[in-house]
Coordinates of C-alpha atoms in Angstrom, one line a residue:
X1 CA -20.9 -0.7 29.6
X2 CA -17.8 -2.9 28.7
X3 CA -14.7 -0.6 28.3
X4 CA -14.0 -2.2 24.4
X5 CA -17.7 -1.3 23.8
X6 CA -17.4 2.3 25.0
X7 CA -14.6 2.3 23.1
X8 CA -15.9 1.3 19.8
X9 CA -19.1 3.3 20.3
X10 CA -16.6 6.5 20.6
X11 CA -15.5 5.7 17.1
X12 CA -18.7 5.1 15.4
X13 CA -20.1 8.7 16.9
X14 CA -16.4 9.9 16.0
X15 CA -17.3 8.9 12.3
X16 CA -20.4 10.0 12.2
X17 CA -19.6 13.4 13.3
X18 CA -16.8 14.0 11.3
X19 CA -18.5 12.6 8.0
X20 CA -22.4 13.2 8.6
X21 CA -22.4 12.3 4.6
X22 CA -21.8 8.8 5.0
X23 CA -25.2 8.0 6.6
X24 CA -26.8 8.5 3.6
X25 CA -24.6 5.4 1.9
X26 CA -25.9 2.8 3.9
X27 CA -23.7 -0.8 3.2
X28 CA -26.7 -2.1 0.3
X29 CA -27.5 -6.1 0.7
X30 CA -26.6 -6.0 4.4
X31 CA -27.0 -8.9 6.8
X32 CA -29.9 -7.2 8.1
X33 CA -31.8 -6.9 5.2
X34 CA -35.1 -9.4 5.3
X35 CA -35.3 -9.5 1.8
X36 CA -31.6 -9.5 -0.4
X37 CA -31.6 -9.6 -3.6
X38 CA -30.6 -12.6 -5.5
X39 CA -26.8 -12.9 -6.6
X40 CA -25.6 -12.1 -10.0
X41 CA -24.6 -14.9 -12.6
X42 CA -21.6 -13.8 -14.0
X43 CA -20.0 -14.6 -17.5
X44 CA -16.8 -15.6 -18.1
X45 CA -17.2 -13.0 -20.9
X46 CA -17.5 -10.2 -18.3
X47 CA -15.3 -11.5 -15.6
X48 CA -12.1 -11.8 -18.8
X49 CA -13.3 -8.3 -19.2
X50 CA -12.7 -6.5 -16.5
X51 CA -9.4 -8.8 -15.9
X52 CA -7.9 -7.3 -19.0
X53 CA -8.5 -3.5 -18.1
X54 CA -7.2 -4.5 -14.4
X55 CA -3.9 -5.7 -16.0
X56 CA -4.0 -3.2 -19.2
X57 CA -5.4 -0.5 -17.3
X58 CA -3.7 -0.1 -13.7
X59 CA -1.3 -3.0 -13.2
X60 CA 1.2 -2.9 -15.9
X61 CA 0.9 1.2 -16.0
X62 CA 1.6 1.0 -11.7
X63 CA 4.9 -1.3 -12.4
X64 CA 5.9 0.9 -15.5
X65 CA 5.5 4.2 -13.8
X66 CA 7.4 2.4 -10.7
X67 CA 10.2 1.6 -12.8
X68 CA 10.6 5.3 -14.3
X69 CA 10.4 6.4 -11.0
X70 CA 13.1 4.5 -8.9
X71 CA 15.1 5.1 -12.2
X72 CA 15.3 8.7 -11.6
X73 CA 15.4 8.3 -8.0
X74 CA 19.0 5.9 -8.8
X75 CA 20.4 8.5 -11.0
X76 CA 19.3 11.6 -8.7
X77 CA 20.7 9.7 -5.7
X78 CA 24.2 8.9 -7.8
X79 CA 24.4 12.3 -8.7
X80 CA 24.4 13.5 -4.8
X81 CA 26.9 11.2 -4.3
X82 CA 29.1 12.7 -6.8
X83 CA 28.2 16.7 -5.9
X84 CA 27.3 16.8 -2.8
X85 CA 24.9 20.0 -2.1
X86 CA 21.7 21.4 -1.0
X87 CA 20.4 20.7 -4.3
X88 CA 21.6 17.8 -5.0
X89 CA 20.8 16.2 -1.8
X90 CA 16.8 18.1 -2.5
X91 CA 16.5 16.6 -5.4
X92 CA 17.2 12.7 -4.8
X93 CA 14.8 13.4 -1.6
X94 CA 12.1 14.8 -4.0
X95 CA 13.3 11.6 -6.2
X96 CA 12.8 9.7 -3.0
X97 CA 9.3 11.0 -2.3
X98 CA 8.3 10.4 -5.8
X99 CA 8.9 6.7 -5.9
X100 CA 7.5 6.4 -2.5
X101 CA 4.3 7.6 -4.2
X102 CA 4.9 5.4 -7.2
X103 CA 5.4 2.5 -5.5
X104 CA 2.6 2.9 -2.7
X105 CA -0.2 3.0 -5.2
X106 CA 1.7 -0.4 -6.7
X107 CA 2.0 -2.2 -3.7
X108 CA -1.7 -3.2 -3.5
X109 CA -1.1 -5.6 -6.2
X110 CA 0.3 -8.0 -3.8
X111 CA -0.2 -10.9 -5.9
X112 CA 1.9 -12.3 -9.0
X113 CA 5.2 -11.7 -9.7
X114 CA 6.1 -9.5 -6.6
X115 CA 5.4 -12.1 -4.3
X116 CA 8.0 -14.3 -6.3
X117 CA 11.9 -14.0 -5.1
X118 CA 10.8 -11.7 -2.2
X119 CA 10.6 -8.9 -4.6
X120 CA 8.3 -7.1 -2.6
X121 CA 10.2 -7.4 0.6
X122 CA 13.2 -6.5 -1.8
X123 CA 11.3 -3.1 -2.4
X124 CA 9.5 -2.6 1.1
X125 CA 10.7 -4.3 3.7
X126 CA 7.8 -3.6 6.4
X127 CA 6.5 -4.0 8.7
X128 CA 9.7 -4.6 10.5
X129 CA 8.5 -4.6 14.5
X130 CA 12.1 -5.9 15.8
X131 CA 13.7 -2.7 14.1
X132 CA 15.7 -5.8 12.3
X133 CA 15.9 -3.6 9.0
X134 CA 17.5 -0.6 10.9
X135 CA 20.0 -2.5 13.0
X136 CA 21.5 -4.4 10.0
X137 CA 21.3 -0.7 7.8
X138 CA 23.3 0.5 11.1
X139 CA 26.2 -2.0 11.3
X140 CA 26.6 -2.2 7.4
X141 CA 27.1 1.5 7.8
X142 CA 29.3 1.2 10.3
X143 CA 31.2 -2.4 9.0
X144 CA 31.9 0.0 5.8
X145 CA 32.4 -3.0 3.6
X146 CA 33.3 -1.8 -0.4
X147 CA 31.0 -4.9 -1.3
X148 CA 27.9 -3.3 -0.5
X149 CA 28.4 -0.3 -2.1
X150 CA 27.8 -2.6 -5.3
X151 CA 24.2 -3.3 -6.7
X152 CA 24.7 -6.4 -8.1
X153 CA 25.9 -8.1 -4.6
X154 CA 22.6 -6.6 -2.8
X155 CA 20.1 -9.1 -3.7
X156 CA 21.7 -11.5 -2.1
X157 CA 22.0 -9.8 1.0
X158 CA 18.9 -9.7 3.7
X159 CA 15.9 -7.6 2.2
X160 CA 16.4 -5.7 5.3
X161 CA 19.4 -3.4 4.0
X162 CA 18.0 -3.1 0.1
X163 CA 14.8 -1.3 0.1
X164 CA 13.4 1.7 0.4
X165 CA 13.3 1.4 4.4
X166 CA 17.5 1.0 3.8
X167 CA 17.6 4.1 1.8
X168 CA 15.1 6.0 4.0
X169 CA 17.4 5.8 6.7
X170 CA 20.3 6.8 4.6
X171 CA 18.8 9.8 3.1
X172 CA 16.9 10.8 6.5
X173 CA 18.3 8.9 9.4
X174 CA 21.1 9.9 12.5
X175 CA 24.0 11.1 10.5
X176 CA 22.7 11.6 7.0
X177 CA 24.2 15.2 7.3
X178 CA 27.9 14.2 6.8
X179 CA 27.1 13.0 2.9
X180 CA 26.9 16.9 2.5
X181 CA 30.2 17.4 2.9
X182 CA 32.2 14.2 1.4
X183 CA 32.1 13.3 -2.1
X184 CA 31.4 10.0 -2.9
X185 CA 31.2 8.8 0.9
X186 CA 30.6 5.1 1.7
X187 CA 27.0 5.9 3.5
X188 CA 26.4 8.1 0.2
X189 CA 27.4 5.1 -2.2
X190 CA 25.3 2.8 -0.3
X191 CA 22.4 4.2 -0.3
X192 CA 23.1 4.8 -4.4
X193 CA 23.5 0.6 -4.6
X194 CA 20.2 0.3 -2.8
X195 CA 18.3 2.4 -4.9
X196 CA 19.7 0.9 -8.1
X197 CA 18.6 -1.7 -7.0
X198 CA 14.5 -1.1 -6.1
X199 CA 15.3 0.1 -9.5
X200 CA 16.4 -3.0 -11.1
X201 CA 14.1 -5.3 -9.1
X202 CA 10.9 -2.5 -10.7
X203 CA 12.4 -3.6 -14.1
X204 CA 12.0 -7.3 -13.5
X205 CA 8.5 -6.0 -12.1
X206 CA 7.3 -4.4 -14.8
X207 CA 9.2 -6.9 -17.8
X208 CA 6.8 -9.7 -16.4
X209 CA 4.2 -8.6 -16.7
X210 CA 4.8 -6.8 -20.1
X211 CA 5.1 -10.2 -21.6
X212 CA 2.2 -11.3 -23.5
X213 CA 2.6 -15.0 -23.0
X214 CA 3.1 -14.4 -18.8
X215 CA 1.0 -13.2 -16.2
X216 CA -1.2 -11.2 -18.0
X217 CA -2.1 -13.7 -20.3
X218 CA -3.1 -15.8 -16.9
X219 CA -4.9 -13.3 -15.6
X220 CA -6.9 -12.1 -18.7
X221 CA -7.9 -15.8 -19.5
X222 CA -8.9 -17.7 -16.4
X223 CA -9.8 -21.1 -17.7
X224 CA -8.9 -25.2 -16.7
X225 CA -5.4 -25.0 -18.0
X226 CA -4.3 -21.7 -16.8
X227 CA -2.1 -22.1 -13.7
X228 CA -3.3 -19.1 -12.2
X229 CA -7.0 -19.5 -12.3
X230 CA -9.6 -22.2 -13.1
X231 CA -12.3 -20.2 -13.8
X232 CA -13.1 -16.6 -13.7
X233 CA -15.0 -17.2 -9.8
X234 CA -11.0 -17.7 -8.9
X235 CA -9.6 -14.7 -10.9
X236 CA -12.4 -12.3 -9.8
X237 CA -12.3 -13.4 -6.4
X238 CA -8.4 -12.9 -6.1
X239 CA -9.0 -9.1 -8.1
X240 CA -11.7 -8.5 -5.0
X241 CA -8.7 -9.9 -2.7
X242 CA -6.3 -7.2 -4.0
X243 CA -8.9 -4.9 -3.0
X244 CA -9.8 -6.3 0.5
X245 CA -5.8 -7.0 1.8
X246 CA -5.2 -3.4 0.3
X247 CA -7.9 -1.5 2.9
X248 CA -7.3 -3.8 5.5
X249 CA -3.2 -2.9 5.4
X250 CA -4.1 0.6 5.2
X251 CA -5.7 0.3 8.4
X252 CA -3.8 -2.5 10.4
X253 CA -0.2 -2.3 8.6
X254 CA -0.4 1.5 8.0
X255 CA -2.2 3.5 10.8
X256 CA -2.4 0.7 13.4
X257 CA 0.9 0.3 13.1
X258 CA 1.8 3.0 15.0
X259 CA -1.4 4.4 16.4
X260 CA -4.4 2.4 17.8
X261 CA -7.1 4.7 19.0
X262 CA -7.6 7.3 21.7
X263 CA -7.3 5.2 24.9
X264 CA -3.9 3.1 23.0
X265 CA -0.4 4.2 23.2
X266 CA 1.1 6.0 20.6
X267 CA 4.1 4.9 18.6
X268 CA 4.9 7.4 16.3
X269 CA 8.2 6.1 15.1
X270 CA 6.7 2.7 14.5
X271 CA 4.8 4.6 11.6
X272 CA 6.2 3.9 7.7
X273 CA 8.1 6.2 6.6
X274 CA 8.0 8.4 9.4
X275 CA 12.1 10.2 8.9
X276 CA 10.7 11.4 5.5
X277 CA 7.7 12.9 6.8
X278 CA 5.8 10.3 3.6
X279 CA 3.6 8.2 6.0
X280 CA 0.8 10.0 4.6
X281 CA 2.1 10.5 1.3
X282 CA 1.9 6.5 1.5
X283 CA -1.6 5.9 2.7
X284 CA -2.9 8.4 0.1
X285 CA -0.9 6.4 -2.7
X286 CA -2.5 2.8 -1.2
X287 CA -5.8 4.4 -1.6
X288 CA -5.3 6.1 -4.8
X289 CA -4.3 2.4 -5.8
X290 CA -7.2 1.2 -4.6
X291 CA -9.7 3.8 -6.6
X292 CA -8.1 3.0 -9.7
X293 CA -8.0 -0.4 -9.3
X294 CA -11.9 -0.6 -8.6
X295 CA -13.1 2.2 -11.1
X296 CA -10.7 1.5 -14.1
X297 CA -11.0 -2.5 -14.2
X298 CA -14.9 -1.9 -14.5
X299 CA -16.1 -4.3 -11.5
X300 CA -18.9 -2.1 -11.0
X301 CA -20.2 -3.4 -14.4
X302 CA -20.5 -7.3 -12.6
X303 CA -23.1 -5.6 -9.9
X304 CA -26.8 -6.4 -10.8
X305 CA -28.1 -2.3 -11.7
X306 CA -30.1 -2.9 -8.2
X307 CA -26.6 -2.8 -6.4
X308 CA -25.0 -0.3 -8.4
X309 CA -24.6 1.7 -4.7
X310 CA -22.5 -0.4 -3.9
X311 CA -19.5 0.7 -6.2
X312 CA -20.7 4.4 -5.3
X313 CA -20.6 4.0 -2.2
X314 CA -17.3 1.8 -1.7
X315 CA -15.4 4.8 -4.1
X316 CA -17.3 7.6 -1.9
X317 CA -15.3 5.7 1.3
X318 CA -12.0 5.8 -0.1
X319 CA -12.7 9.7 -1.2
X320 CA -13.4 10.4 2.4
X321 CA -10.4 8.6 3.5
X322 CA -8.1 10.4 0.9
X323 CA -9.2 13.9 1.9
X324 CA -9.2 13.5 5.5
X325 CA -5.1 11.7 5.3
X326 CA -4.5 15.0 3.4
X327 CA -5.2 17.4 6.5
X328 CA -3.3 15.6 9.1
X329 CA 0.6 16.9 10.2
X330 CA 2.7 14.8 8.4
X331 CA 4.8 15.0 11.4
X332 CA 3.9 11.8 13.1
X333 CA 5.2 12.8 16.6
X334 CA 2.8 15.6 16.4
X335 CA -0.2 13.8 15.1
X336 CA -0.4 12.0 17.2
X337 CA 0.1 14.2 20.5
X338 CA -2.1 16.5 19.0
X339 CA -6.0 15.8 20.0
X340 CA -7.5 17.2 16.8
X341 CA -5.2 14.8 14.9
X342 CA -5.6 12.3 16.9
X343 CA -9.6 12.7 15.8
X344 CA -8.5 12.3 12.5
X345 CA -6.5 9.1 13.0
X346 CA -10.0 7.6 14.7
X347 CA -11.8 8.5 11.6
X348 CA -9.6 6.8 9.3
X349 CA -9.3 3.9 11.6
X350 CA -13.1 3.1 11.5
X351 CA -14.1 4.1 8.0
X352 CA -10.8 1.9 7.0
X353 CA -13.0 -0.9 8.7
X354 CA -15.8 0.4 7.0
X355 CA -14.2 0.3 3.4
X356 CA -13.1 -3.7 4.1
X357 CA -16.7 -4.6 4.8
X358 CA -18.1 -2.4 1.4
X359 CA -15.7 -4.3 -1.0
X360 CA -15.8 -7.7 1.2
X361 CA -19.6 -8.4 2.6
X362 CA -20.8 -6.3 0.2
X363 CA -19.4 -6.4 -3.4
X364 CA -18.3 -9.6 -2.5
X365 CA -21.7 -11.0 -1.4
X366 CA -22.9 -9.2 -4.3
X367 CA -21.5 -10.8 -7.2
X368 CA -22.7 -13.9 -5.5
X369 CA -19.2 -15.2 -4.1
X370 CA -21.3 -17.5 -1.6
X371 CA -23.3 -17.1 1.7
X372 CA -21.4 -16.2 4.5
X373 CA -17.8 -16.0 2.4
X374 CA -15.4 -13.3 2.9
X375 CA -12.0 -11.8 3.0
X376 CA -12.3 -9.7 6.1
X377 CA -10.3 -10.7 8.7
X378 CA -13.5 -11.0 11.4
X379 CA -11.7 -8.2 13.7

């Protein structure tokens, strides 16, 4: 038996043993199935529908509650700088954490406004495989130029040293100790200017799409003169897209990142977030993201009632996912040295794969997107 198929037949019996459950949520309308059901015809009645309550109901709350977030996280930050103390220094971490969350639930949106001006990079600059990000964080820290201890001159620096990465590594990185004892220390102020400004670029975020006359008004009204979609086909395929890209970076950008199966090396400090101990702080927040976005917009209302499984099934996925990331070490290094948490990892790697296919093949084939169309990326 060919060593890639021994290895993907470990998975699947990895899968199945650690979540006997999901063989009784077969993937409805497969490619075997003799006799599929016809696709829907959708309205653009239905499809404006469930676009409003995507952007009403989980898009412009994600940027709002983003914004309050790295807000707090600037001032809690500023205020360590200022009184340096165990305290202090706990509390712009827990500020830290927080927006992490925030912004990782977000971050599946990756569409819109964000991808305008590099404001996502600007936020998350990641994955960054050359360790580009923390080689220019190290030589600004160790250049120690005044100028980029000021917000306003970051965005116009390399989104390498102005996102949460950069104040990761300030907060958590090789001689983030010595802000305890310096007031108002250059490394200190720095990181304070980075966070104001993932704070300032979440208010730019957030302020487009509040506008009523801006993207949401694109996005709620597909139609032959809106510039983001023609029709509702086009706005509910790119809502599906959100979806698609989100479970396949949770797999590839998030766990495969750093950890590619049993018989693949490890590299732990590869993993996002791994100083702050919030890799799987992270992953939970993308798939949290990806529940909401799913059950709140209503797509499970475009599904013929035949096909209703689909949506239960798709949501019981991601609930498997989101309890299993909550038992593993959130020390990375020890995750994945460890064999039972190493089991784990497999487990998310393949059901991961699993969810792609659920909202792709599946929900996608569905709602009649088109024989053989999808968003997976065929790996």
């Amino acid at each position: 038996m060919p060593f890639l198929l021994r290895s993907r037949l470990r998975l699947a019996l990895l899968g199945l043993a650690l979540l006997p459950a999901l063989t009784a949520c077969p993937l409805p309308g497969s490619a075997q199935d003799s006799n599929p059901l016809p696709p829907v015809v959708l309205t653009e009645e239905a499809i404006s529908a469930v676009m409003a309550r995507a952007v009403d109901e989980v898009i412009r709350p994600g940027y709002r509650n983003m914004h309050t977030s790295a807000t707090r996280l600037a001032d809690a930050v500023s205020a360590y700088c200022a009184a340096p103390s165990p305290d202090t220094r706990a509390a712009a971490r827990a500020a830290f954490d927080d927006t992490v969350a925030k912004w990782s639930f977000i971050e599946i949106v990756r569409d819109g406004p964000v991808l305008q001006e590099n404001r996502f990079e600007r936020i998350l600059f990641y994955p960054d495989r050359k360790s580009t990000g923390l080689k220019q964080v190290q030589a600004l820290l160790v250049r120690m130029d005044e100028k980029d201890t000021d917000a306003a001159t970051l965005p116009g620096k390399s989104v390498a040293v102005q996102g949460l990465g950069a104040l990761e590594y300030v907060l958590y990185g090789t001689g983030a100790a010595t802000m305890d004892g310096a007031k108002d220390s250059f490394r200190c102020r720095y990181g304070a200017a980075v966070a104001k400004n993932i704070a300032a670029t979440a208010a730019s975020l957030s302020a487009d799409w509040e506008r009523p006359d801006g993207v949401q008004r694109d996005w709620k009204h597909p139609g032959p003169d809106n510039p983001a979609f023609r029709d509702g086909k086009e706005a509910i395929t790119a809502l599906l897209g959100i979806l698609v890209h989100g479970a396949e970076a949770v797999r590839d950008q998030r766990i495969e990142a750093f950890y590619k199966g049993e018989d693949g090396p490890a590299r732990p400090r590869s993993a996002i977030y791994w100083r702050s101990g919030n890799t799987w702080n992270a992953i939970k927040g993308n798939l949290e993201g990806l529940r909401t976005l799913f059950s709140k917009s209503g797509m499970e209302e475009l599904l013929d009632p035949a096909e209703a499984s689909i949506a239960g099934s798709a949501e019981f996925v991601i609930a498997s996912l989101t309890r299993v990331v909550a038992k593993i070490d959130p020390d990375i290094e020890k995750a994945v040295s460890e064999p039972s948490e190493r089991h784990k990892m497999d487990f998310l790697i393949v059901n991961a794969r699993d969810l792609v296919l659920r909202f792709s093949d599946q929900y996608g084939g569905a709602i009649g997107l088109g024989a053989g169309f999808s968003f997976a990326d065929g790996d």
